[in-house]
Coordinates of C-alpha atoms and ligand atoms in Angstrom, one line a residue:
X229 CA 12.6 6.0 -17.2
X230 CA 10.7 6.7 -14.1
X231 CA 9.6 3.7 -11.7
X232 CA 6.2 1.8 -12.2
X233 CA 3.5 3.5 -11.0
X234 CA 2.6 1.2 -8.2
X235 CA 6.5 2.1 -6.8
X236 CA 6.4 5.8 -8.2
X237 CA 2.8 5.6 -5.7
X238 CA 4.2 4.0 -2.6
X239 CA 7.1 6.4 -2.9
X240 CA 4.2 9.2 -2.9
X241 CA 2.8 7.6 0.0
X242 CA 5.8 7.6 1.9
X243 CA 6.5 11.3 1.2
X244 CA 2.7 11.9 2.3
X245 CA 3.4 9.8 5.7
X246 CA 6.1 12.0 6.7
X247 CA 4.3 15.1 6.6
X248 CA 1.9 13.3 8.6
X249 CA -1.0 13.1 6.6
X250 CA -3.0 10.4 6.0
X251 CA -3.5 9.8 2.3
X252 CA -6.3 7.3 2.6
X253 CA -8.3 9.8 4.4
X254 CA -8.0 12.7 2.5
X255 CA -8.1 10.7 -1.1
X256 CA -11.5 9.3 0.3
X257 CA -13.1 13.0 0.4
X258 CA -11.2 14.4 -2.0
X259 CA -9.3 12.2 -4.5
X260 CA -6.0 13.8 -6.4
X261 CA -5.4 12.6 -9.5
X262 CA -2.0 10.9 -8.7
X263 CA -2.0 8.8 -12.0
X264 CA -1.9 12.3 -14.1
X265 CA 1.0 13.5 -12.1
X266 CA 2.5 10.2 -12.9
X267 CA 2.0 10.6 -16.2
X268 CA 3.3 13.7 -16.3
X269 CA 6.6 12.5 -15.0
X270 CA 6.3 14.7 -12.0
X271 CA 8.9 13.4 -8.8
X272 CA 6.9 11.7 -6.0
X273 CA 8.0 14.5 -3.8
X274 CA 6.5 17.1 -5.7
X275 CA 3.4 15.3 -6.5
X276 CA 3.2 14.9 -2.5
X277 CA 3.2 18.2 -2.1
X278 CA 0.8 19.1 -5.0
X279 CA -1.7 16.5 -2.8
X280 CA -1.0 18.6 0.2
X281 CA -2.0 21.5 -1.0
X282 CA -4.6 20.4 -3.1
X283 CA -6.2 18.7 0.3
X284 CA -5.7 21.7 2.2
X285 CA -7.6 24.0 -0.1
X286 CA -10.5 21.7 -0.6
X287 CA -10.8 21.5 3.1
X288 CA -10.3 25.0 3.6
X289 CA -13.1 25.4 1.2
X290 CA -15.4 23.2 3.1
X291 CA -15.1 24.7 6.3
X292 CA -15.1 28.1 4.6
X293 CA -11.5 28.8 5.7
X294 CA -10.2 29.4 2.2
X295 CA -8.2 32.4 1.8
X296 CA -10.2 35.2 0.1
X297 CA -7.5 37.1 -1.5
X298 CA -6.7 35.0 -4.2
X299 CA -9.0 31.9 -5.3
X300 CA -6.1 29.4 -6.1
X301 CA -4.4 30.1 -2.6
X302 CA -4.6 26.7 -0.8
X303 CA -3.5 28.6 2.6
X304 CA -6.1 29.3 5.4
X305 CA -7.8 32.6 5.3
X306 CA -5.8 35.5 6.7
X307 CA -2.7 33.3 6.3
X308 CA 0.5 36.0 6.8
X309 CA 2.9 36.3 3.8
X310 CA 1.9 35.7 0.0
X311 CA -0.9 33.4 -1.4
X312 CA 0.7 30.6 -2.6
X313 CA -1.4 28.7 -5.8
X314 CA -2.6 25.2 -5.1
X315 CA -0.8 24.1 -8.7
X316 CA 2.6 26.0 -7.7
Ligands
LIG487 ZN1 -3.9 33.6 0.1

């Protein structure tokens, strides 16, 4: 059994916090949909990270900065390496 969701979220917060992002911010333009993840069961970690990316591609997108090669890629166009998927 996983922790409440109001814990399971402030642990998600945390997590968001030290990568030095400001999850108010970025759910304000461009709300996740933390309680799915939740309900999936997925670790407030990983959901952290799904948010990250998630943000970054929608903001890439806005600023038409998305990468081109692949349309799921969350990285900045002409990123070096391989496209990583925003659900990976
Ligand atoms: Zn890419």
């Amino acid at each position: 059994m996983i922790a409440d969701y109001t814990t399971w979220l402030s642990d998600v917060r945390s997590a968001v916090d030290s990568m030095n992002m400001r999850m108010d911010a970025w759910q304000e333009r461009w709300p996740f949909d933390f309680e799915q993840e939740y309900k999936k069961g997925t670790n407030p970690n990983a959901a952290a990270e799904k948010a990250n990316r998630y943000w970054w591609h929608e903001q890439n997108k806005a600023i038409n900065q998305n990468c081109l090669k692949t349309p799921d890629c969350w990285l900045p166009r002409n990123h070096s390496g391989d496209c990583q998927p925003v659900a990976g």
